[in-house]
mmCIF file of C-alpha atoms and ligand atoms in Angstrom:
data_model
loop_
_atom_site.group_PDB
_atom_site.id
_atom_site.type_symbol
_atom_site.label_atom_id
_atom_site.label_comp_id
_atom_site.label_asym_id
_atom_site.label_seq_id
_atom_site.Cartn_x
_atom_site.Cartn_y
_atom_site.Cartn_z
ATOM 1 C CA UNK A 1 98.501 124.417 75.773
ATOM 2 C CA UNK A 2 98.152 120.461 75.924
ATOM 3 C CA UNK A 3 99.283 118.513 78.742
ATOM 4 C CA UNK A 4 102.143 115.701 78.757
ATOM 5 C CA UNK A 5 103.935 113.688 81.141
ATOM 6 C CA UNK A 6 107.492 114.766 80.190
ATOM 7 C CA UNK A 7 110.603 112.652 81.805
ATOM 8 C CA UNK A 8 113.402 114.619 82.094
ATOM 9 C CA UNK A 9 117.515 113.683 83.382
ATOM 10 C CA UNK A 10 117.218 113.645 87.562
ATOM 11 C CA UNK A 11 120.191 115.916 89.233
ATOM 12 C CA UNK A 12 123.003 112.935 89.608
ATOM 13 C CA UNK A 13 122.418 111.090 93.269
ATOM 14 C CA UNK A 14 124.270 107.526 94.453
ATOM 15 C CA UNK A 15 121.606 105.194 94.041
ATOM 16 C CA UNK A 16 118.743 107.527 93.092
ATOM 17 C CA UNK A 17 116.603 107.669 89.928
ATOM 18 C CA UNK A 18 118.394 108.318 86.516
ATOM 19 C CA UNK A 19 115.070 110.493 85.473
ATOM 20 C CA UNK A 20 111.989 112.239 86.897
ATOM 21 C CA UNK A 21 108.656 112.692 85.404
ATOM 22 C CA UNK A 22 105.669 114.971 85.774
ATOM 23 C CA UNK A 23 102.772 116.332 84.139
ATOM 24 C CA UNK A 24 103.564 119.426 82.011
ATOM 25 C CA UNK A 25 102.148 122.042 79.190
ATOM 26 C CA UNK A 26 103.934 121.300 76.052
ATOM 27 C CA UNK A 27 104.821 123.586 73.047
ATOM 28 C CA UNK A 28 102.911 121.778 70.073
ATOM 29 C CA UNK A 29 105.850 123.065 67.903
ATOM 30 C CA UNK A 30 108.283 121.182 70.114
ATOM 31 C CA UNK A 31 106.373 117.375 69.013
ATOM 32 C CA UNK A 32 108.697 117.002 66.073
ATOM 33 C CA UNK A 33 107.900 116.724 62.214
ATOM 34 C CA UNK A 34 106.126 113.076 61.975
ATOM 35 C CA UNK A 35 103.227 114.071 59.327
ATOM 36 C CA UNK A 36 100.336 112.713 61.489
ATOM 37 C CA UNK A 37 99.235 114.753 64.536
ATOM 38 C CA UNK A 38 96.872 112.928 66.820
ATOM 39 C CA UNK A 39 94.201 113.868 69.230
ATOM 40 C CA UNK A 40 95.129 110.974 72.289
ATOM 41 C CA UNK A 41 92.289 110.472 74.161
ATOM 42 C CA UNK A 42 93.774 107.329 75.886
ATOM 43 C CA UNK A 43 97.417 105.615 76.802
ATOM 44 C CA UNK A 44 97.710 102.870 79.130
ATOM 45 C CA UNK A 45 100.933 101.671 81.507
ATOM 46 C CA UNK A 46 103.053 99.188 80.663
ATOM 47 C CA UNK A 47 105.739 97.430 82.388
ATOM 48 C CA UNK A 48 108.492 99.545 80.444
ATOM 49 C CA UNK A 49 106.450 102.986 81.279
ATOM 50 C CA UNK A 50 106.282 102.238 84.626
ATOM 51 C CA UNK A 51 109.690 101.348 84.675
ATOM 52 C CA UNK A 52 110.213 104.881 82.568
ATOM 53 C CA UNK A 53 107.764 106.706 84.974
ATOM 54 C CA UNK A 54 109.817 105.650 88.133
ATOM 55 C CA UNK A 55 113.041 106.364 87.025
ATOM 56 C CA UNK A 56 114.323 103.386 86.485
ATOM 57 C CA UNK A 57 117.392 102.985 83.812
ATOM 58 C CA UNK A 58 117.382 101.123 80.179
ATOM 59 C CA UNK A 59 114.406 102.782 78.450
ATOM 60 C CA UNK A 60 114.877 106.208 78.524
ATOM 61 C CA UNK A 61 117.277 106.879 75.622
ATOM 62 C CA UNK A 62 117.043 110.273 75.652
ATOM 63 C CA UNK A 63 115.299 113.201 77.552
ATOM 64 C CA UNK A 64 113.157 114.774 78.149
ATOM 65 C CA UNK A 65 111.168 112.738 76.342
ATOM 66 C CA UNK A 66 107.137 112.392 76.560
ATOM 67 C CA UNK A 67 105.889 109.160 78.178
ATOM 68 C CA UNK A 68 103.842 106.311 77.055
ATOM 69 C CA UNK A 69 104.309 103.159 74.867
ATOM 70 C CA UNK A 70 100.457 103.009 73.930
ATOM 71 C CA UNK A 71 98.240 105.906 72.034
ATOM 72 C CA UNK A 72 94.875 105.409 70.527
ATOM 73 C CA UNK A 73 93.307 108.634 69.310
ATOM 74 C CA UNK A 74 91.980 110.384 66.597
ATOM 75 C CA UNK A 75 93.682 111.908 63.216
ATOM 76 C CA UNK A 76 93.863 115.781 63.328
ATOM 77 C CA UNK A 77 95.852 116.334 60.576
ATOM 78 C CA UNK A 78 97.897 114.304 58.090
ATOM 79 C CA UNK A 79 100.465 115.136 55.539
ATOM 80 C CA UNK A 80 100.481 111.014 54.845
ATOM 81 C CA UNK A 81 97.643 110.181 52.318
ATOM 82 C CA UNK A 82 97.130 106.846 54.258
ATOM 83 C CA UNK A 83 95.793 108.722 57.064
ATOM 84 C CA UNK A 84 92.831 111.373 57.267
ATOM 85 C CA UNK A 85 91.514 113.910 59.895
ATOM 86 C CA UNK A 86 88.843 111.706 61.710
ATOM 87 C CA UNK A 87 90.360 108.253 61.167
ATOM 88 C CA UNK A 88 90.557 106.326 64.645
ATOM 89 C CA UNK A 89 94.335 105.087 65.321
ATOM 90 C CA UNK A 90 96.507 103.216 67.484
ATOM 91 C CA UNK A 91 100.108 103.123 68.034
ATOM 92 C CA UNK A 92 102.274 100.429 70.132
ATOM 93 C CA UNK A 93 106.334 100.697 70.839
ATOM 94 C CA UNK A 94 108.017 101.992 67.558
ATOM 95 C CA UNK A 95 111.193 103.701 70.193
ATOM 96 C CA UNK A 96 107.988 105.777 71.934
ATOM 97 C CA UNK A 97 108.748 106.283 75.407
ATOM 98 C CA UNK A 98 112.472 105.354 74.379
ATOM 99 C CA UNK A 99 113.760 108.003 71.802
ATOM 100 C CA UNK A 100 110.436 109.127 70.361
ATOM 101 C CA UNK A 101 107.575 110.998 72.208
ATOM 102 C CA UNK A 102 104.460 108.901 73.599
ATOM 103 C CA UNK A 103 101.559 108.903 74.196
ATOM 104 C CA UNK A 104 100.953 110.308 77.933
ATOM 105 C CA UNK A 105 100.425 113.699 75.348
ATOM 106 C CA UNK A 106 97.112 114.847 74.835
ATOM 107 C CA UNK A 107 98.985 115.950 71.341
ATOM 108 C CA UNK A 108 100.804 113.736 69.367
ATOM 109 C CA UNK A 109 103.034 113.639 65.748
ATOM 110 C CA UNK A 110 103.635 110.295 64.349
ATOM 111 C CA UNK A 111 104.944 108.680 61.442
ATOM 112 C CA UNK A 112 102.014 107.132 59.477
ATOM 113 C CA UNK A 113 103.990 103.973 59.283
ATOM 114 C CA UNK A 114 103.185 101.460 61.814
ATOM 115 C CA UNK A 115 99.738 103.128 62.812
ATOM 116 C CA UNK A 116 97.161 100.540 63.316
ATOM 117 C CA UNK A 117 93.143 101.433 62.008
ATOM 118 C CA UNK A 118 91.102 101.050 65.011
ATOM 119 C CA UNK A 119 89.222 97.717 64.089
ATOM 120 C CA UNK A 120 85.856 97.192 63.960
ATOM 121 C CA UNK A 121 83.998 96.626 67.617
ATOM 122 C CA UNK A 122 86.556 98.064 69.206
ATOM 123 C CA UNK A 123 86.096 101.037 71.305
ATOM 124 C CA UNK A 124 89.195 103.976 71.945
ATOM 125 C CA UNK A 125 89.092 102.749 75.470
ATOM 126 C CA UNK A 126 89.052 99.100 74.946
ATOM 127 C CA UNK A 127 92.289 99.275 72.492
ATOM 128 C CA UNK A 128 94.080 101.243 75.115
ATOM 129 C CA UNK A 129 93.137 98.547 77.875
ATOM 130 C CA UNK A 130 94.435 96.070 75.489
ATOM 131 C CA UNK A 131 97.963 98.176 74.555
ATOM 132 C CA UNK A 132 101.252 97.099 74.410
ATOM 133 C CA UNK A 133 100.614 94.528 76.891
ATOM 134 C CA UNK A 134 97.749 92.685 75.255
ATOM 135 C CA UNK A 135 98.945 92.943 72.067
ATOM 136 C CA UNK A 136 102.190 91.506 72.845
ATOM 137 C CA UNK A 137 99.885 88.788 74.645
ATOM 138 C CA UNK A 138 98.162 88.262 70.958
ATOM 139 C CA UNK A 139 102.015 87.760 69.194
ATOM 140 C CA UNK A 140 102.242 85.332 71.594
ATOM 141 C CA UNK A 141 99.911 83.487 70.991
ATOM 142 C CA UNK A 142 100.048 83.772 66.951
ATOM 143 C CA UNK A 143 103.122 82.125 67.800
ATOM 144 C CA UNK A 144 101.681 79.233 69.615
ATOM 145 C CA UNK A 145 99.325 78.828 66.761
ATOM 146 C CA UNK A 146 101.763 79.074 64.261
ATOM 147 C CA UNK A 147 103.577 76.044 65.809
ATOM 148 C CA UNK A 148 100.409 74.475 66.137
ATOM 149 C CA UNK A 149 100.787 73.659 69.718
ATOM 150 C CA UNK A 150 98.274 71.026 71.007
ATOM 151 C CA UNK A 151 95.223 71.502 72.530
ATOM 152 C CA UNK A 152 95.217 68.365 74.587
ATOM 153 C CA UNK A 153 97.598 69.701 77.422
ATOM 154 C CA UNK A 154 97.641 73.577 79.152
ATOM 155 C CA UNK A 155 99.372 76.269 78.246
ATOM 156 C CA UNK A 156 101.440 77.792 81.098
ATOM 157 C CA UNK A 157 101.318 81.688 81.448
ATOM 158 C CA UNK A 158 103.238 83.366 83.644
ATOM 159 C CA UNK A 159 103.374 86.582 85.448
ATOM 160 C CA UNK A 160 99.533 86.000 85.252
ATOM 161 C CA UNK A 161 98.559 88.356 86.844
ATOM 162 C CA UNK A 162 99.961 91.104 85.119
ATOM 163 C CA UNK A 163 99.012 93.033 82.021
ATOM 164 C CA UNK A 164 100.467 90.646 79.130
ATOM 165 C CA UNK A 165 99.497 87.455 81.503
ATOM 166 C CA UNK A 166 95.972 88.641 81.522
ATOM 167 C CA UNK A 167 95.201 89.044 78.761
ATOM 168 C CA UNK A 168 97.090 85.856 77.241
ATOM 169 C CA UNK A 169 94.625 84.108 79.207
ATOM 170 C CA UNK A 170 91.651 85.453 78.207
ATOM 171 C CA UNK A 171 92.447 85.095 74.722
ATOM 172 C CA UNK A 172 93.803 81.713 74.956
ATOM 173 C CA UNK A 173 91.064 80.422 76.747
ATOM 174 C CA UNK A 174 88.225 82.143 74.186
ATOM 175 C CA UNK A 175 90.132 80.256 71.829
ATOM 176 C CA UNK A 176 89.568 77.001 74.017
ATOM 177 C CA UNK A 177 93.264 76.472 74.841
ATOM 178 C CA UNK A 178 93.373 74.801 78.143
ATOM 179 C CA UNK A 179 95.243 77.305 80.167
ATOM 180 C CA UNK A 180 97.432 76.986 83.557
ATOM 181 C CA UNK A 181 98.236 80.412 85.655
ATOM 182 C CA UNK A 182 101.471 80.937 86.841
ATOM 183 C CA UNK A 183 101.307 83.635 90.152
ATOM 184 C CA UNK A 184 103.297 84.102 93.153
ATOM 185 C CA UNK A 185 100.021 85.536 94.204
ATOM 186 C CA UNK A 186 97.960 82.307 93.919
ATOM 187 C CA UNK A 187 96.012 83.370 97.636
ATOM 188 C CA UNK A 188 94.928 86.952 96.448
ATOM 189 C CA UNK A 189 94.431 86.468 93.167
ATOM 190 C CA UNK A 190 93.529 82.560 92.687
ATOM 191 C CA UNK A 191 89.913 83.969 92.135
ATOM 192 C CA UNK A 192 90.379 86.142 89.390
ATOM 193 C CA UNK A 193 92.597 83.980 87.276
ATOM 194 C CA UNK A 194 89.889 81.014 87.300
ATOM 195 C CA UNK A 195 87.545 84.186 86.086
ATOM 196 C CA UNK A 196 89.517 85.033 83.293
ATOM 197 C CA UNK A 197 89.490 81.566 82.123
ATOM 198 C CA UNK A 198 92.662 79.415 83.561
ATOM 199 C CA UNK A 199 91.655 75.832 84.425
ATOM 200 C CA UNK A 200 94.242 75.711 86.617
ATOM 201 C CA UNK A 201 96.339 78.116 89.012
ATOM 202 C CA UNK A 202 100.507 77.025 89.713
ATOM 203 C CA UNK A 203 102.179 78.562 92.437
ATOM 204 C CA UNK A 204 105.505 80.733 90.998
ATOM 205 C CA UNK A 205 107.131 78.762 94.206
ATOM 206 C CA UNK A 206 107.491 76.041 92.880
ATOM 207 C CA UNK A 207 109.119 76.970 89.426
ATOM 208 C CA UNK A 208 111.689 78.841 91.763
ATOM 209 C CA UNK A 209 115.356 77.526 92.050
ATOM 210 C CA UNK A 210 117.456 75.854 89.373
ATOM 211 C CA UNK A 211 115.288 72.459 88.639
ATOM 212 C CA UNK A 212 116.804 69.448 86.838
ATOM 213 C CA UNK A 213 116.785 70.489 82.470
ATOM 214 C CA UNK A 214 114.239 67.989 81.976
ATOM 215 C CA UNK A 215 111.208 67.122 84.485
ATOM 216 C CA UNK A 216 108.026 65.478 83.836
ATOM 217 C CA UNK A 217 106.997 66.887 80.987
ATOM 218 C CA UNK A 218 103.195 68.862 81.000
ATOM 219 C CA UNK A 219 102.945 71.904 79.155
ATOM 220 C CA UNK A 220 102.050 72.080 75.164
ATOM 221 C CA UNK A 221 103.657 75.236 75.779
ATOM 222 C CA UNK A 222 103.504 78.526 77.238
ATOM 223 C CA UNK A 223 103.368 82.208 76.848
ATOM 224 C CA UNK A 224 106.481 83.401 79.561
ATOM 225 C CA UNK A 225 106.442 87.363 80.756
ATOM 226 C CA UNK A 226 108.698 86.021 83.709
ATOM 227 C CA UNK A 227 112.354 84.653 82.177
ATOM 228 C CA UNK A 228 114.682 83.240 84.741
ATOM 229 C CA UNK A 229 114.675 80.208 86.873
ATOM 230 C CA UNK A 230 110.660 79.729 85.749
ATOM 231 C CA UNK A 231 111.752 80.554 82.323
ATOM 232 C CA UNK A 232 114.094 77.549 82.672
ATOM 233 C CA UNK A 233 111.825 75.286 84.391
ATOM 234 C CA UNK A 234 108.620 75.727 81.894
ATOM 235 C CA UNK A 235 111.136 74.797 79.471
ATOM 236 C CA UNK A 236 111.808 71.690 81.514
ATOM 237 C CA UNK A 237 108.209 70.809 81.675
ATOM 238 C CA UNK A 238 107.302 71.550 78.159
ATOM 239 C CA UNK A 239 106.311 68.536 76.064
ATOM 240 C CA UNK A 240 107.584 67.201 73.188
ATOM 241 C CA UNK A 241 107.125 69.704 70.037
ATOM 242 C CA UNK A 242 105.880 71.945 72.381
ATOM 243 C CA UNK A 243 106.737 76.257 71.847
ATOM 244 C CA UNK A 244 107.502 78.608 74.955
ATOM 245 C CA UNK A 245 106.452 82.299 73.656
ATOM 246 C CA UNK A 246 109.324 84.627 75.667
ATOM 247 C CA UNK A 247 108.498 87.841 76.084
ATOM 248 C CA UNK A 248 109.440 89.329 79.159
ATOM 249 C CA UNK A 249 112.230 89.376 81.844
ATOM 250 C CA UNK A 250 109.922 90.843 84.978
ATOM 251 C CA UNK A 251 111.598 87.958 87.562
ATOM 252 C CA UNK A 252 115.081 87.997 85.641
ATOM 253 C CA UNK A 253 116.511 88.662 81.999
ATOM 254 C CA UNK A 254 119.245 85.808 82.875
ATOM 255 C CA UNK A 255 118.318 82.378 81.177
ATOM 256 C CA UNK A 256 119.837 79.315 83.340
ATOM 257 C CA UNK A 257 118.569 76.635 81.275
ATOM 258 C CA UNK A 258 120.712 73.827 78.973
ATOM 259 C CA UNK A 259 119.913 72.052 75.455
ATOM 260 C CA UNK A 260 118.513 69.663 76.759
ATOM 261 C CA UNK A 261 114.461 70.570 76.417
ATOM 262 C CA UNK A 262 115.548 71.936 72.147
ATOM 263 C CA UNK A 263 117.599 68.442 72.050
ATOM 264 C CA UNK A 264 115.974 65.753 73.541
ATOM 265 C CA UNK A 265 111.841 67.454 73.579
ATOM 266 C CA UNK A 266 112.170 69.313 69.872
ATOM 267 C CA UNK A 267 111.014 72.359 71.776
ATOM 268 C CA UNK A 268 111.159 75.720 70.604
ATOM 269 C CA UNK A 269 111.754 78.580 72.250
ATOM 270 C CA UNK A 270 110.005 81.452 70.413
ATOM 271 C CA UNK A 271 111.140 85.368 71.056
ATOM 272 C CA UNK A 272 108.369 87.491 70.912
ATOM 273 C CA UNK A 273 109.396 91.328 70.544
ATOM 274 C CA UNK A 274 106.389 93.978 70.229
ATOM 275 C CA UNK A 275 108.400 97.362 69.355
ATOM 276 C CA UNK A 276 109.408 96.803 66.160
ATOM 277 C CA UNK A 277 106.926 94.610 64.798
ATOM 278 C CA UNK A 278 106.285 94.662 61.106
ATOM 279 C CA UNK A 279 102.993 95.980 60.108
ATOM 280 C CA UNK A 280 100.675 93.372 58.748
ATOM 281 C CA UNK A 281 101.680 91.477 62.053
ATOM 282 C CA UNK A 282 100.757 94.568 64.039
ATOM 283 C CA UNK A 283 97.413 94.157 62.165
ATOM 284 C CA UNK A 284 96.981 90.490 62.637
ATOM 285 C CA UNK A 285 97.623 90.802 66.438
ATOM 286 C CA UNK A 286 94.826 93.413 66.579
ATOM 287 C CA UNK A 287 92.956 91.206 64.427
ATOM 288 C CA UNK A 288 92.788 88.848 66.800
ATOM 289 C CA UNK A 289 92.289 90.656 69.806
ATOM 290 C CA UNK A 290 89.131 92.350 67.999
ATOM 291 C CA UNK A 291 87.520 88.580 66.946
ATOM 292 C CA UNK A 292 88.875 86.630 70.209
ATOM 293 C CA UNK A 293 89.257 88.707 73.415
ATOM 294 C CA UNK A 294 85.701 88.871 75.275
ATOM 295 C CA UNK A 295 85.170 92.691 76.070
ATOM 296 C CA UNK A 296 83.316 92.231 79.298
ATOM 297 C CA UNK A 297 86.689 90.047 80.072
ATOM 298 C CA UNK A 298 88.710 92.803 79.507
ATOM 299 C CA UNK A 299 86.927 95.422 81.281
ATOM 300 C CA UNK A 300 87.020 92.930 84.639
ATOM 301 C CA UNK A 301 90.853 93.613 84.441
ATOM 302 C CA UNK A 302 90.850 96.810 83.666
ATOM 303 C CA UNK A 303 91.440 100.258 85.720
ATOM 304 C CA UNK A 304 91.472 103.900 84.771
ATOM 305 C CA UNK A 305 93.665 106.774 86.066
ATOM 306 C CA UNK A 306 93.854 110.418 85.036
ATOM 307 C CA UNK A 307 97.277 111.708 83.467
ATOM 308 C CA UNK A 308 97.631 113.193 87.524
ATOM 309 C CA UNK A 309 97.195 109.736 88.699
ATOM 310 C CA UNK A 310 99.711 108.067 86.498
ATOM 311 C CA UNK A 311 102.764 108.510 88.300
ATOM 312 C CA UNK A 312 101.452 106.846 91.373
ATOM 313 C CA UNK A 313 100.029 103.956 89.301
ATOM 314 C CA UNK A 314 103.534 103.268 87.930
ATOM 315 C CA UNK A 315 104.014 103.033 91.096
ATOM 316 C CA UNK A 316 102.389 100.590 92.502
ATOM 317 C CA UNK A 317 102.910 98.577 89.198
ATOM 318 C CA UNK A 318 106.640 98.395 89.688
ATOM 319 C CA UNK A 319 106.059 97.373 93.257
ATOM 320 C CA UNK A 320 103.751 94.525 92.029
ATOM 321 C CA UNK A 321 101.135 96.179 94.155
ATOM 322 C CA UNK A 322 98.514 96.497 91.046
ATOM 323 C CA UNK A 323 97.209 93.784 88.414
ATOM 324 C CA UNK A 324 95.618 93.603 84.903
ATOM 325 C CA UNK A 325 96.009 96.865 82.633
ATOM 326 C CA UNK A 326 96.191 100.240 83.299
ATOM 327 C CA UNK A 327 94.184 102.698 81.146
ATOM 328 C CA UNK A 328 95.202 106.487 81.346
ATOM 329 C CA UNK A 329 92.560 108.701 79.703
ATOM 330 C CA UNK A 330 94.561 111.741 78.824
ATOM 331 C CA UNK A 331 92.135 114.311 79.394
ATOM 332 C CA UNK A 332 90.801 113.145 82.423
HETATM 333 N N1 LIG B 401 108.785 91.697 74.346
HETATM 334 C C1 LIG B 401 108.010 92.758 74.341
HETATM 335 O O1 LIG B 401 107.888 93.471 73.340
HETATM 336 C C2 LIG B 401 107.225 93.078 75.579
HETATM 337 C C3 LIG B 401 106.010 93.764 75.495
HETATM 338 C C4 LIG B 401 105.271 93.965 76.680
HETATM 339 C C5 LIG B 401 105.792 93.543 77.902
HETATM 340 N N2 LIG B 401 107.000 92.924 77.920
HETATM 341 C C6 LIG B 401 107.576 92.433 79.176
HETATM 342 O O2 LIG B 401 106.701 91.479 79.732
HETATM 343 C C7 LIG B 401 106.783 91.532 81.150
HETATM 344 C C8 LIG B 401 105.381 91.677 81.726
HETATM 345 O O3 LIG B 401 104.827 92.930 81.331
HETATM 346 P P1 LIG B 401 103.438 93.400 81.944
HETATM 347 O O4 LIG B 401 103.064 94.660 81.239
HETATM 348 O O5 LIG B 401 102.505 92.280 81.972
HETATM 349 O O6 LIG B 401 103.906 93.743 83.441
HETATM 350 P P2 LIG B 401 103.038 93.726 84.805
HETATM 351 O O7 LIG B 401 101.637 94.101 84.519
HETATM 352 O O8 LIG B 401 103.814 94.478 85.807
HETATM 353 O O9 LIG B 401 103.050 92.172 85.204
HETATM 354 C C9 LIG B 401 104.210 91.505 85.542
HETATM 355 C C10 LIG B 401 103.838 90.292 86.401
HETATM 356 O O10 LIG B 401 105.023 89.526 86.589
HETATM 357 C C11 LIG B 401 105.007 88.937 87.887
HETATM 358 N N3 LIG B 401 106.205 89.384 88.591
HETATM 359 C C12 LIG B 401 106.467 90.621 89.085
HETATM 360 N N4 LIG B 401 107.656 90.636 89.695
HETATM 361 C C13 LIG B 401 108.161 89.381 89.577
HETATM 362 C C14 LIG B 401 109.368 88.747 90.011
HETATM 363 N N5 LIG B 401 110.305 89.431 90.669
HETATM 364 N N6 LIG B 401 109.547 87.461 89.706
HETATM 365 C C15 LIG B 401 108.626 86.766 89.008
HETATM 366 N N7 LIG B 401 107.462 87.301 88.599
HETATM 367 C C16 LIG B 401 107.245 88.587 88.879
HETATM 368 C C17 LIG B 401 103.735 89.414 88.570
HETATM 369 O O11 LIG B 401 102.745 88.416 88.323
HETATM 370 P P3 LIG B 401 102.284 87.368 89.438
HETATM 371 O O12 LIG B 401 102.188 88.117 90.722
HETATM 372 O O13 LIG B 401 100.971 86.892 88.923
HETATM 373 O O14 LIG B 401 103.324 86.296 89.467
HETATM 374 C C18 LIG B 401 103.345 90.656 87.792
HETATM 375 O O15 LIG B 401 101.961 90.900 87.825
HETATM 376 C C19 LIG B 401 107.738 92.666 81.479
HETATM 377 O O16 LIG B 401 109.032 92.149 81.690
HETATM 378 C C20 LIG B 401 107.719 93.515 80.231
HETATM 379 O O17 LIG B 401 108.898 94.256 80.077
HETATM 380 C C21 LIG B 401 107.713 92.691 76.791
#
């Protein structure tokens, strides 16, 4: 029988998790009808299935419900004609870890519509380093390039050291972007961020607190995991025409900010949403990761844990104690 972290409803405590998860043997019948069935060999943890993993509310829609955001794997069987035993696949967000199973399964049926070929020069392992998190990195910064944001001031990333802030700067700075790192871990981590390719490192402490809505302006723009008071203050230091890519809420999902920055500094503020991305941007994102993303880069910043090890990793990724991506091979 294959294997599967399966999150199930937690007996009703004050205060206590809303869910539980552990590793399990799963009924193949019980995967649902989706016409491809995948071989994972590799998932990776994300903010949101950490968040899952632990517990925590607001993904979860239903239960129990298989874990993972992230598959990459290999076609077993296929009643879509797009998709043939052997072909290479990956699969970000579409509701998985939310209302459809994921891919902490070492089995899994999808629909054959938002799977992604496995581009060239990319390895199984590689795409799952990159996962939800880098690939929400690369729609950030097809954003940024969209607006045609200058190259003659940084961009600001925040949350740098995590998954999506990682890998933003890696790719920004292949694609000679000047970059600034955002951290509140600027002692520990200082190193590694100037290794991935920032030019500068910014202390989170000093975005804290509710700053005047515009400050001297020095950002073309930025790629924000954070939202909040930085949120607010990147906006406030954003330069005229520049575009803030927001992403993520991991300091706050509140936005105290004003007009003022869209007003006065013609700046956009660009939402950047991964789950239900449409396909050919899906394939442009990987696109881009494949041609831009230096693979020695990306193995610097990346771990791997067993499907045993995964819970504890989600772990120490809610309680900021980890950095870069996550890689779970399955069948380890
Ligand atoms: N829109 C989408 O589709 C999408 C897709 C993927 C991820 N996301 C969101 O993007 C965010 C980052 O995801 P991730 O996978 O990169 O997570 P991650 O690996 O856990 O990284 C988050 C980083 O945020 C910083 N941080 C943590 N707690 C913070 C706090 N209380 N205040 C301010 N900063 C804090 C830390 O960086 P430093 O220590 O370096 O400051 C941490 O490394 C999450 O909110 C996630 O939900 C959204």
């Amino acid at each position: 029988m294959p294997r599967a972290i399966v999150i199930r409803a937690a007996e009703p405590t004050e205060g206590g998790p809303v869910n539980t998860a552990a590793v399990e043997q799963i009924d193949p019948a019980r995967l649902g009808d989706d016409p491809v069935l995948v071989e994972v060999h590799y998932s990776g943890i994300n903010y949101k299935d950490a968040m899952a993993l632990t517990g925590r509310p607001g993904i979860v829609r239903k239960t129990p419900l298989i874990g993972g955001a992230d598959l990459v794997g290999t076609v077993l069987e296929s009643a879509d004609p797009r998709w043939q035993p052997g072909d290479e696949v990956i699969l970000n967000g579409t509701g998985m870890t939310e209302n459809r199973h994921g891919g902490f399964s070492e089995l899994a049926r999808v629909p054959g519509d938002f799977l992604v070929r496995l581009p060239d020069g990319l390895t199984q392992a590689r795409a799952a380093a990159i996962g939800t998190a880098g690939y929400t990195a690369a729609l950030c910064v097809l954003r940024l390039e969209q607006a045609q944001v200058s190259t003659e001031a940084p961009i600001v990333v925040t949350g740098a050291t995590g998954g999506v802030g990682s890998i933003a700067i890696a790719l920004l700075a292949g694609r000679s972007y000047q970059v600034a790192a955002m951290t509140g871990r600027v002692d520990q981590y200082g190193a590694y961020l100037r290794g991935l390719g920032a030019s500068d490192v910014l202390d989170r402490r000093e975005f804290a607190g509710q700053g005047r809505p515009l400050q001297k302006a020095r950002f073309a723009g930025a790629v924000d995991t954070v939202g909040g008071e930085v949120l607010a203050n990147v906006l406030a230091q954003t330069l005229y025409s520049g575009t803030v890519a927001a992403c993520g809420l991991a300091g706050s999902p509140m936005l105290p900010t004003s007009v003022m920055p869209f007003i006065l500094r013609n700046v956009t503020l660009a939402g950047v949403d991964s789950v239900q991305t449409p396909l050919p941007l899906r394939q442009a994102a990987w696109e881009l990761l494949a041609t831009s993303l230096n693979p020695q880069l990306l193995d610097s910043l990346t771990q791997t844990v067993t499907l045993h090890e995964t819970i504890a990793a989600a772990e120490r990724l809610m309680s900021a104690q980890s950095h870069g991506r996550i890689v779970v091979d399955v069948r380890g």
